[in-house]
Structures are given as structure tokens and as C-alpha cells.
Coordinates of C-alpha atoms in Angstrom, one line a residue:
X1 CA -96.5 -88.0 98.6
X2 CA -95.7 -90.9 96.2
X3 CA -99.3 -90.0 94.1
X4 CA -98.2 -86.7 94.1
X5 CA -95.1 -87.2 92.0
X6 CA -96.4 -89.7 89.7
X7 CA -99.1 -86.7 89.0
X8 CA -95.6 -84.3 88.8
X9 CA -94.3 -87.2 86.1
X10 CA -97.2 -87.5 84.4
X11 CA -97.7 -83.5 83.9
X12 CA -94.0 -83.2 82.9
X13 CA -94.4 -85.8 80.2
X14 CA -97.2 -84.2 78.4
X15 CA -94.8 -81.0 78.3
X16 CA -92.3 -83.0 76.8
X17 CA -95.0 -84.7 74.4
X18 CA -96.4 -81.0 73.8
X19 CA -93.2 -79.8 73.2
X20 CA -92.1 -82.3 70.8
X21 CA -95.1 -82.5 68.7
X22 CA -96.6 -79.6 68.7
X23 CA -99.7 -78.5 69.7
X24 CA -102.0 -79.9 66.4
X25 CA -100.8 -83.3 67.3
X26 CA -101.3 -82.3 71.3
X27 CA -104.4 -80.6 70.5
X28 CA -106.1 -78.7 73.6
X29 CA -109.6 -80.5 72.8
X30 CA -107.2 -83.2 74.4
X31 CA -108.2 -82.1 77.2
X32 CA -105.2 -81.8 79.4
X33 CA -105.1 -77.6 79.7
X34 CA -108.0 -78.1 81.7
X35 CA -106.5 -80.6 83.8
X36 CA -103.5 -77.9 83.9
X37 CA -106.2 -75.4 85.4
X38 CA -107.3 -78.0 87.9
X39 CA -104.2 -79.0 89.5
X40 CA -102.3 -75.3 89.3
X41 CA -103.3 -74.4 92.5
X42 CA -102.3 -77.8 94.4
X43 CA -100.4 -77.4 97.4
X44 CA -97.6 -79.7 95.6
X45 CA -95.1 -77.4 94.0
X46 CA -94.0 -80.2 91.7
X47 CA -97.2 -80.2 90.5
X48 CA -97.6 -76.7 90.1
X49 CA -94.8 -76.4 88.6
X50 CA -95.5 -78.7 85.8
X51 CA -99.0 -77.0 85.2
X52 CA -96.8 -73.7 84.7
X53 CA -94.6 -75.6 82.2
X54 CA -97.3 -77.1 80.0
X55 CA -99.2 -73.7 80.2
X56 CA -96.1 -71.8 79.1
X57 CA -95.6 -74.1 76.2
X58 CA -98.7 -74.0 75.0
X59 CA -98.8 -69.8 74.9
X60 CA -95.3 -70.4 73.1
X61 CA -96.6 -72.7 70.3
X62 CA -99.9 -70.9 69.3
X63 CA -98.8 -66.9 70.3
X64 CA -101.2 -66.1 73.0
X65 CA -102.2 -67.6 76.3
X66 CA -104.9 -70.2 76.3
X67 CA -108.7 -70.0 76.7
X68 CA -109.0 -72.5 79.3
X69 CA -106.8 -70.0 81.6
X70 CA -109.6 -67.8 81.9
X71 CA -111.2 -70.0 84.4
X72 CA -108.0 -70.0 86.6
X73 CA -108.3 -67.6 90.0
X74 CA -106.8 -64.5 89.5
X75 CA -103.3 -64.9 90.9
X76 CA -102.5 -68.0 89.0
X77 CA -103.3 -65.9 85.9
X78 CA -101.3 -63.2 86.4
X79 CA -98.1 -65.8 87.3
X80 CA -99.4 -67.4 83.6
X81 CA -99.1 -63.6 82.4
X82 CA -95.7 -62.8 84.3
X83 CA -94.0 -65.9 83.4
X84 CA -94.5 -65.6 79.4
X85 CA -93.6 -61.9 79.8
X86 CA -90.1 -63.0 81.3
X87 CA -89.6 -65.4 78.6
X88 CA -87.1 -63.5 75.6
X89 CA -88.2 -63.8 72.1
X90 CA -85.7 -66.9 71.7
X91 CA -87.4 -68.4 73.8
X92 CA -90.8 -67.8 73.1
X93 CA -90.3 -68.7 69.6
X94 CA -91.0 -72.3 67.8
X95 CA -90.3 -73.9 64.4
X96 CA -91.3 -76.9 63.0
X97 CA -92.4 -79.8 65.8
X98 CA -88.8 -81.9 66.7
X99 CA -90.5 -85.2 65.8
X100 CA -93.2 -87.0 63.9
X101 CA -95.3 -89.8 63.9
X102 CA -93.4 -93.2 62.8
X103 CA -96.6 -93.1 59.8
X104 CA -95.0 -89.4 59.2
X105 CA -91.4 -90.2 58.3
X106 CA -91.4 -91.9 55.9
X107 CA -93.2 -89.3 53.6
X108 CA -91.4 -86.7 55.2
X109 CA -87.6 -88.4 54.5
X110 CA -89.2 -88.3 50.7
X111 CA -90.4 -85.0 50.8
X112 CA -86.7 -83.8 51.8
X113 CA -84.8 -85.9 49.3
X114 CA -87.0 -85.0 46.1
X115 CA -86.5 -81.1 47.6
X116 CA -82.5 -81.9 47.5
X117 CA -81.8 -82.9 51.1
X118 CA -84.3 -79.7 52.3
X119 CA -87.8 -79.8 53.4
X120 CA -89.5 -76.0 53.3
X121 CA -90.2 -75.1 56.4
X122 CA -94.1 -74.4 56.4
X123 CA -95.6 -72.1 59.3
X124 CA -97.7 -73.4 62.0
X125 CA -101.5 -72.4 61.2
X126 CA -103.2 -71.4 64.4
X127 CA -106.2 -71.3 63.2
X128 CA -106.2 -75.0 63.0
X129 CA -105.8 -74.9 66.4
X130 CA -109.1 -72.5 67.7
X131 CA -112.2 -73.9 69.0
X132 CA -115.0 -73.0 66.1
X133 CA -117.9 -70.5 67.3
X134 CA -121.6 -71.4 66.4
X135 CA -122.1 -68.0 65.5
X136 CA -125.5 -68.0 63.8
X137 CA -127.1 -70.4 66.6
X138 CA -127.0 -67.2 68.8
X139 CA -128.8 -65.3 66.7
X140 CA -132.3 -63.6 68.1
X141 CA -135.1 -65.4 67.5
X142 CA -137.1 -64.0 64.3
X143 CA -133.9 -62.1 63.0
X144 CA -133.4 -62.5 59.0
X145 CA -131.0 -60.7 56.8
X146 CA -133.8 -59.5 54.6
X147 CA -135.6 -57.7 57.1
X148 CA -133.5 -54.8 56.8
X149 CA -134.6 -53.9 53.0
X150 CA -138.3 -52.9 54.7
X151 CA -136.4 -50.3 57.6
X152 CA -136.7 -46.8 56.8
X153 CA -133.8 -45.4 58.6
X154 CA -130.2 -46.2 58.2
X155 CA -129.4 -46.5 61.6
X156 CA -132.0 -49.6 62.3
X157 CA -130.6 -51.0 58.8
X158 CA -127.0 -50.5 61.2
X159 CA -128.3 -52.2 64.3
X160 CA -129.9 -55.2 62.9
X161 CA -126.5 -55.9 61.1
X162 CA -124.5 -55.3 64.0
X163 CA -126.1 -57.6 65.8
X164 CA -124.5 -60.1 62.9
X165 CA -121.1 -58.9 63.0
X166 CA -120.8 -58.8 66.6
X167 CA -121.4 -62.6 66.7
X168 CA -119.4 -63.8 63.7
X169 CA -116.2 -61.1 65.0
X170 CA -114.8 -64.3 66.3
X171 CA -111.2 -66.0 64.9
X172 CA -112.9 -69.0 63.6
X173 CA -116.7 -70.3 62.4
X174 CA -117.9 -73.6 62.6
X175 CA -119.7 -74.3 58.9
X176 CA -123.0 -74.3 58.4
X177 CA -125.5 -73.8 54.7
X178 CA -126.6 -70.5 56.8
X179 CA -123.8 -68.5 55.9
X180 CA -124.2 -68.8 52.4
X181 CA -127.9 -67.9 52.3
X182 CA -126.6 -64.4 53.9
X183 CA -125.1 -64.2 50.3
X184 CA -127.8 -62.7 48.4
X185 CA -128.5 -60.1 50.8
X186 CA -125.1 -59.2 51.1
X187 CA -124.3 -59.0 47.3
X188 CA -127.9 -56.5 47.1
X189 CA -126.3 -53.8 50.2
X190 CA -123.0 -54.1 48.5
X191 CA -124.2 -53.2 45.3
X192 CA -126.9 -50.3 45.8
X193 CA -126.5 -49.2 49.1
X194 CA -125.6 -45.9 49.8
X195 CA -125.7 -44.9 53.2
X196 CA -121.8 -45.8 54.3
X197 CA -122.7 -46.9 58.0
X198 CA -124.7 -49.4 56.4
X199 CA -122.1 -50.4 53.4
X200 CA -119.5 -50.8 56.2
X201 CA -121.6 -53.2 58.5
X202 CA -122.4 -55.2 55.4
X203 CA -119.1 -54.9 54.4
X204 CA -117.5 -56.5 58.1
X205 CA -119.9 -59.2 58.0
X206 CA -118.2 -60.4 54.1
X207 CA -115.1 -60.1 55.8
X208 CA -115.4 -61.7 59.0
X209 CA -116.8 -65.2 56.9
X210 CA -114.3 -65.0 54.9
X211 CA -111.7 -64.9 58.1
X212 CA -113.7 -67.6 60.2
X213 CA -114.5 -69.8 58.0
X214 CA -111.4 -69.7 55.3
X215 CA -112.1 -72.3 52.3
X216 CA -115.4 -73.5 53.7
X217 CA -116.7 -70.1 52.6
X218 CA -114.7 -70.2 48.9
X219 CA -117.9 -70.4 46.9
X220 CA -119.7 -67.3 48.2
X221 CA -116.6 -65.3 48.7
X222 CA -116.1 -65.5 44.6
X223 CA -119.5 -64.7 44.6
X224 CA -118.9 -61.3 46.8
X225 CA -115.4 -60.6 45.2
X226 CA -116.6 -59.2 42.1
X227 CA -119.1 -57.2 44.0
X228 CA -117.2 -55.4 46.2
X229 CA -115.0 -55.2 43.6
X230 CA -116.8 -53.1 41.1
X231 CA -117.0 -50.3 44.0
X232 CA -113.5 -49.5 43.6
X233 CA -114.6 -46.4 41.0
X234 CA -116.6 -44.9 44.2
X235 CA -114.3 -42.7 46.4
X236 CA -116.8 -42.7 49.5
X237 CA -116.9 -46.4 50.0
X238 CA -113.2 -47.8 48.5
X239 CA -111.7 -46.9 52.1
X240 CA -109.9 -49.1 54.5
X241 CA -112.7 -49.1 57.0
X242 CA -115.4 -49.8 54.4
X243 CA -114.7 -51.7 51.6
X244 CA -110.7 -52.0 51.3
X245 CA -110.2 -54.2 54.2
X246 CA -113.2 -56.8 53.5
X247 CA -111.6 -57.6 50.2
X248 CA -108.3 -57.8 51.5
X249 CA -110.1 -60.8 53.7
X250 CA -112.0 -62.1 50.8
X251 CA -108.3 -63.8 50.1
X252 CA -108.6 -66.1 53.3
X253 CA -111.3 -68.0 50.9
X254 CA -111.1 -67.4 47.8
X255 CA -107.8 -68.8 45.5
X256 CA -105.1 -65.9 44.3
X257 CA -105.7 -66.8 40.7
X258 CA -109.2 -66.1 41.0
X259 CA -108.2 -62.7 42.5
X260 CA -106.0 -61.9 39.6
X261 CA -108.8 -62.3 37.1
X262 CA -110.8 -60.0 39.1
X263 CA -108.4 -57.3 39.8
X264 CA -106.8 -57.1 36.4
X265 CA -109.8 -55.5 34.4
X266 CA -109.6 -52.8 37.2
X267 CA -105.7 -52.3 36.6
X268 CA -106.8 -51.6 32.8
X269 CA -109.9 -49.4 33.9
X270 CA -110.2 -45.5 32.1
X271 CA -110.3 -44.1 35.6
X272 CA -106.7 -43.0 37.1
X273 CA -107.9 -43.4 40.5
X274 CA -109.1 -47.0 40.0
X275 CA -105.9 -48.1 37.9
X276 CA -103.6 -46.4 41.6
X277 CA -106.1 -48.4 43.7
X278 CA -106.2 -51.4 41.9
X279 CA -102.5 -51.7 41.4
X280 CA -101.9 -50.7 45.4
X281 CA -104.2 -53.5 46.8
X282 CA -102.3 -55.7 44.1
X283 CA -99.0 -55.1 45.6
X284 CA -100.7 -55.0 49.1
X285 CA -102.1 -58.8 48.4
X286 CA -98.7 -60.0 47.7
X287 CA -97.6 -59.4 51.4
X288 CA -101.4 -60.6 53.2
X289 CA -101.4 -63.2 55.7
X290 CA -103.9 -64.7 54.4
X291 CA -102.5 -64.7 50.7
X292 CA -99.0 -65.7 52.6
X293 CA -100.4 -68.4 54.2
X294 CA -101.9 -70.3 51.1
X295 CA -98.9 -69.4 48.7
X296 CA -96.0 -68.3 50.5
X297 CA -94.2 -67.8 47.7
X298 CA -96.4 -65.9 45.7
X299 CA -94.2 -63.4 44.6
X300 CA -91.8 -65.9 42.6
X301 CA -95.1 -68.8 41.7
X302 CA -97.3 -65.8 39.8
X303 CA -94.0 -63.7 38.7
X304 CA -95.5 -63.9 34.9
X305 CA -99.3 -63.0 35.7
X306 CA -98.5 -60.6 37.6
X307 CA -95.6 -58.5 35.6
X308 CA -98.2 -59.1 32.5
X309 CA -101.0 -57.5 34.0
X310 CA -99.4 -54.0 35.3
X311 CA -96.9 -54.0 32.6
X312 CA -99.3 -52.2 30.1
X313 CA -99.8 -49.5 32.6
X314 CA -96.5 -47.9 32.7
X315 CA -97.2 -46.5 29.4
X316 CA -100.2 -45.1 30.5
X317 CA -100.4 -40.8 30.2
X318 CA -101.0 -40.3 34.0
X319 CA -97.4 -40.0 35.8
X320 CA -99.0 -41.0 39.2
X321 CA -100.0 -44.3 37.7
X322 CA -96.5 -44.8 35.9
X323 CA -94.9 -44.6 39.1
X324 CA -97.6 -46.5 40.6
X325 CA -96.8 -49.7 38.3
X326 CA -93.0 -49.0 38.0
X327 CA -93.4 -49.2 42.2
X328 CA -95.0 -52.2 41.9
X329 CA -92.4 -53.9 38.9
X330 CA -89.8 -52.8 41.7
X331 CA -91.1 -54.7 44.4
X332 CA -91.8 -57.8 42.2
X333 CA -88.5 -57.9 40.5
X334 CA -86.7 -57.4 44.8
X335 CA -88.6 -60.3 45.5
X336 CA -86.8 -62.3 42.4
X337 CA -83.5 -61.3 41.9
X338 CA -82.1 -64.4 42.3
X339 CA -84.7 -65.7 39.4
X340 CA -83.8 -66.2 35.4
X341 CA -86.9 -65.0 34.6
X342 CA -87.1 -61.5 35.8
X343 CA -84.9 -61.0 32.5
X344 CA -87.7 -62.1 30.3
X345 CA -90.8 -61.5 31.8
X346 CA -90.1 -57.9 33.3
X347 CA -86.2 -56.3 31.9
X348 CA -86.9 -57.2 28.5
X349 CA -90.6 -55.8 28.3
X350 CA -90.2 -52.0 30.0
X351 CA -89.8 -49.5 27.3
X352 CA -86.6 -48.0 27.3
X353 CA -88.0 -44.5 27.5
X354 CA -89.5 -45.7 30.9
X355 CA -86.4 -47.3 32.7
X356 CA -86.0 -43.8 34.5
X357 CA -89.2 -43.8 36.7
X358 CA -88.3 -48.0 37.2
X359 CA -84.9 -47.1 38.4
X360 CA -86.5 -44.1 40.7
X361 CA -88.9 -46.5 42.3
X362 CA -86.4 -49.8 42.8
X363 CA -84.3 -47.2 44.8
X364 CA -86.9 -46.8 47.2
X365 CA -88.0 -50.2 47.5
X366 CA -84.3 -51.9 47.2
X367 CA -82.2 -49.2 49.1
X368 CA -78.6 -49.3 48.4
X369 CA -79.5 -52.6 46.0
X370 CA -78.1 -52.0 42.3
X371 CA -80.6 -51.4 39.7
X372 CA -80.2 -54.4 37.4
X373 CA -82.2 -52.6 35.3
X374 CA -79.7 -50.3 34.4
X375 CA -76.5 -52.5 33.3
X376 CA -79.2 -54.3 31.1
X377 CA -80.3 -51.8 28.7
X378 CA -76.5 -50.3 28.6
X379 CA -75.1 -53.7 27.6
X380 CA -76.7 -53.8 24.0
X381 CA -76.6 -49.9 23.8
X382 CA -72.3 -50.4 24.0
X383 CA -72.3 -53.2 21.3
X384 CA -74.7 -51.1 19.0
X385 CA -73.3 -49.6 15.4
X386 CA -73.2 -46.0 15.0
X387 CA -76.8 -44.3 13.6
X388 CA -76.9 -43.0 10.3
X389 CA -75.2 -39.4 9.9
X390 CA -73.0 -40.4 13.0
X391 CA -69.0 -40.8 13.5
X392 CA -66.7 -42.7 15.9
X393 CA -63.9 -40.4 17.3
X394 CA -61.2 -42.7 14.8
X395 CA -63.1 -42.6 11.8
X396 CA -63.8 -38.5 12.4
X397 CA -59.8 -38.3 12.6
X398 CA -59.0 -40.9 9.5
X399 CA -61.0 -38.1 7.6
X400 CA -59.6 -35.0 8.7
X401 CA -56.5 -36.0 7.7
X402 CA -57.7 -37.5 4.2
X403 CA -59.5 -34.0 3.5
X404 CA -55.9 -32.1 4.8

């Protein structure tokens, strides 16, 4: 009885470290979740119950239930299940770890004074906290990329890449030189292919390196970008479930300045239907998880660069692409209308024959929000002289009665 609740204590205190810390300073490769999985079914209901607790905690920090729960029998499982389903959203949610290391403090007392007596609160990255998949090392034996440029028929070209993609569909890839030798390969399908089940597959496998393996795979992923990029003109493959959604995860690897450079010769493209595409996974980007998680304060960091680039177009002939850039002004000057700059880098550059389609658009993204567009181009309209040929109301008067 006595072992038992020294177990119980010891159990309890790694929910309380867990709980303090967090769980990239209590990392699961710790060990102690399976040690949780172990002793959940002891006939001890201290015990148990302090399995349950560090379980529960764990689910709360990183958003899902554990791995290592998978090996538990069926019925502790589903009390894993029911117990995080009880929890309210309160409760389920978690900030910033309470405490730090003593090596910690001191840089982060530091960090808070030089940011006025604030630290910015930075969300927890989960992916930090997955266990890496050794994708390629399950690969058949004989299979290479380049085998499918001698297949005949689409559908084998499909199948040998599929068996690629359904390896590296994982949340996170251990590095390894063999992704970037896919490169090559990749950048060839991208570029000529033209059966779309076969674009697609090639497409999912750019994507899902650029998700797994984040900045390990920067290099090749601004190797890819461009690529993929210059099939924004073709209206079969620019699609969500082709091409639209790799790129979008090209951003887990490669930096957002790089992106800019690559997008903005596509915002200035002849074509309308590249300038709306281009300009719509622009404002998409700004919003990305992945582009969020890097810079999350994108919006207001790359204000400039980004008003500079889809300024131009909102003088363009096509109205769908006017309202297309003035949509995307709107949501860049709601996301920095607390900033001095918004005056100088976007109000004072829109043409004032174009504020109408910028107040049309701010309405829809800002709501019941006043245009502060509008009082900006009245102001020096109210304080201008009269045009040539023109007459105030007193002046028309002071004549009239000099000519009666």
C-alpha cells in the first residue's frame, strides 16, 4: 500500500511538472506516457487516476490525444476519449508554460523590459513536439523517382507516385539528402506533364516535404516554388486539389520574402485570370498557418512590399481585377489601422478616381468599420481654392449686386 502511493506521488508530480512546463520541456520521448499506459490499468485508483491526469494534460497541451494511447486496451481508451470530451474549451485550452528554467529567466525578464514590461506571447509549435517518420526507408526495394519517365500509361505513372505520397502523408519527416534528389524529378512532371492525375500526385508529394520537413527542406522548396509557380496561366492544373494547395505548403519552407519575389511578376502578368489568382493566393498567404507561424505579424512587418506590389493593379482595365486588388488593399489596411503608415504607403497612393471600388470592398471586409479612406481625400478637397471659371456663393452675391 505504501509503494502504491509513492507511485500515486510520483505520477502526480510529473503532471504538475507537465503542466508547468509544458510539454517541449516534458517531452513524451521522456518516456513517461508510456509509463502512463503501463500503470492505467492498476488495480490502485490513485494510480489510475494520476495516469488519467497526466494523459489529459498532455491531449490539452499539444490538441489531440497521444500516440502512445494507442497501445492502451480498449476501455481505458475510450475513458482517455470521454474524459477530454467532458473537458470545456477553458479548460482544454493552454497559453504560455507558467514557469521556466532558472537559465531561462533571466533572458526572458530582458526580453519583457526591452518590449515595455510585455513579452509577445508566441504559440506553442506542435510540430516540435511529433515523433519524425523515416519515410523514404520504407520505400520498395528497386523503387526510383525516375522510373516513371519510361511508363506508358498515366495510371502506372499514378501508382508508382502514390506509393511516395502515401509514405511521406505523415505530420513530420526526419531529414535525409534523399528528399532533395526527388527534386529534379519533381521540377520535370511539374513542368511538362500533362496528364492531371499525374500533375496532382507530383504535386502532393512537393507539398507534403515542404509540411514534414519545414526549413530542412528550404533549398529545394525555392527550387519547386517557381515551378509550380509559372502553372498559374494553366486553368486545368491551378486548382485547389492540384497545384493551389502544394504552393500554399511550399510556405512551411521557404521564407515569405522569397514568396513575394515570386508572386509579384504574376500580379503584373497580361493575363486577367493570373493577375485574380495571383492576387487571391496573396491575400490567402497572409492568413496560412504556416506563413502565421514564422511571421505572425505579417500583415503589419511586409505592409510596404505588399501595398507596392498590388497597388499598380487597381488601375488595371479589367473591373474584376480592380476589385480584386482594392479587396486585397482593404484587408491589408483592417489589419493596420492602428498603424502611421497606412497613410503613406496605401491612402496617399490610390488614385482618387478609384477610392469608390476601395470603399465598396473595405465594407465587406471591415463591416460597420468607417472607411478612413473617405475623410482622407475629403479633408484636402474642403481646403482647396475654387477652379478656374468657378464662384463661391458670397462672391456670386458681391457681384450681383455690383452689376444691379
Amino acid at each position: 500500500g505504501f509503494l502504491k502511493k509513492q507511485v500515486a506521488l510520483v505520477f502526480r508530480l510529473l503532471h504538475q511538472l507537465l503542466s508547468d512546463f509544458g510539454p517541449l520541456k516534458m517531452h513524451h520521448k521522456l518516456g513517461y506516457l508510456n509509463l502512463m499506459v503501463k500503470y492505467v490499468t492498476d488495480s490502485d485508483r490513485g494510480i489510475r487516476e494520476a495516469c488519467y491526469s497526466v494523459l489529459l494534460e498532455h491531449s490539452c497541451w499539444t490538441g489531440a490525444i497521444p500516440d502512445a494511447v494507442k497501445a492502451m486496451e480498449e476501455p481505458q481508451r475510450k475513458e482517455v476519449a470521454k474524459r477530454l470530451e467532458g473537458l470545456s474549451e477553458e479548460e482544454k485550452a493552454r497559453g504560455e508554460p507558467r514557469r521556466l528554467y532558472r537559465s531561462e529567466q533571466g533572458a526572458a525578464a530582458a526580453e519583457a523590459e526591452a518590449g515595455g514590461g510585455t513579452k509577445a506571447s508566441k504559440p506553442l509549435d506542435k510540430f516540435d513536439l511529433v515523433e519524425a517518420s523515416n519515410a523514404l526507408k520504407f520505400l520498395p526495394k528497386g523503387w526510383c523517382i525516375e522510373k516513371v519517365f519510361s511508363m506508358e500509361k498515366w495510371k502506372e505513372k499514378q501508382v508508382h507516385l502514390q506509393v511516395l505520397t502515401s509514405l511521406m502523408d505523415t505530420k513530420r519527416l526526419a531529414p535525409s539528402e534523399g528528399y532533395a534528389a526527388l527534386v529534379p524529378s519533381l521540377q520535370r512532371i511539374l513542368k511538362a506533364e500533362s496528364n492531371l492525375p499525374v500533375v496532382t500526385e507530383a504535386a502532393k508529394c512537393v507539398g507534403l516535404m515542404a509540411r514534414g520537413l519545414r526549413k530542412e527542406f528550404e533549398r529545394p522548396a525555392k527550387q519547386l516554388l517557381p515551378v509550380a509557380l509559372a502553372r498559374i496561366n494553366d486553368k486545368s492544373v491551378w486548382k485547389p486539389s492540384i497545384l493551389i494547395e502544394p504552393v500554399e505548403q511550399l510556405l512551411w519552407s521557404v521564407p515569405f520574402e522569397f514568396f513575394l519575389d515570386e508572386i509579384q511578376p504574376h500580379v503584373l502578368s497580361k493575363s486577367v485570370f493570373v493577375k485574380k489568382e495571383a492576387i487571391g493566393l496573396l491575400l490567402r498567404t497572409l492568413d496560412l498557418p504556416s506563413v502565421k507561424q514564422a511571421c505572425p505579424d505579417v500583415a503589419q512587418r511586409f505592409l510596404a512590399p505588399l501595398a507596392s506590389i498590388v497597388l499598380p493593379v487597381l488601375e488595371d482595365s479589367d473591373n474584376g481585377v480592380r476589385h480584386e486588388a482594392a479587396k486585397f488593399l482593404a484587408a491589408l489596411v483592417f489589419a493596420n489601422l492602428s498603424s502611421a503608415e497606412v497613410g503613406p504607403v496605401v491612402f496617399d497612393r490610390i488614385p482618387a478616381h478609384r477610392s469608390n471600388v476601395f470603399e465598396e470592398e473595405w465594407r465587406k471586409v471591415a463591416k460597420d468599420e468607417p472607411c478612413p479612406l473617405a475623410g482622407r481625400q475629403r479633408e484636402p478637397a474642403s481646403h482647396a481654392p475654387p477652379a478656374a471659371g468657378t464662384t463661391t456663393g458670397r462672391s456670386a452675391s458681391a457681384m450681383r449686386s455690383r452689376t444691379g
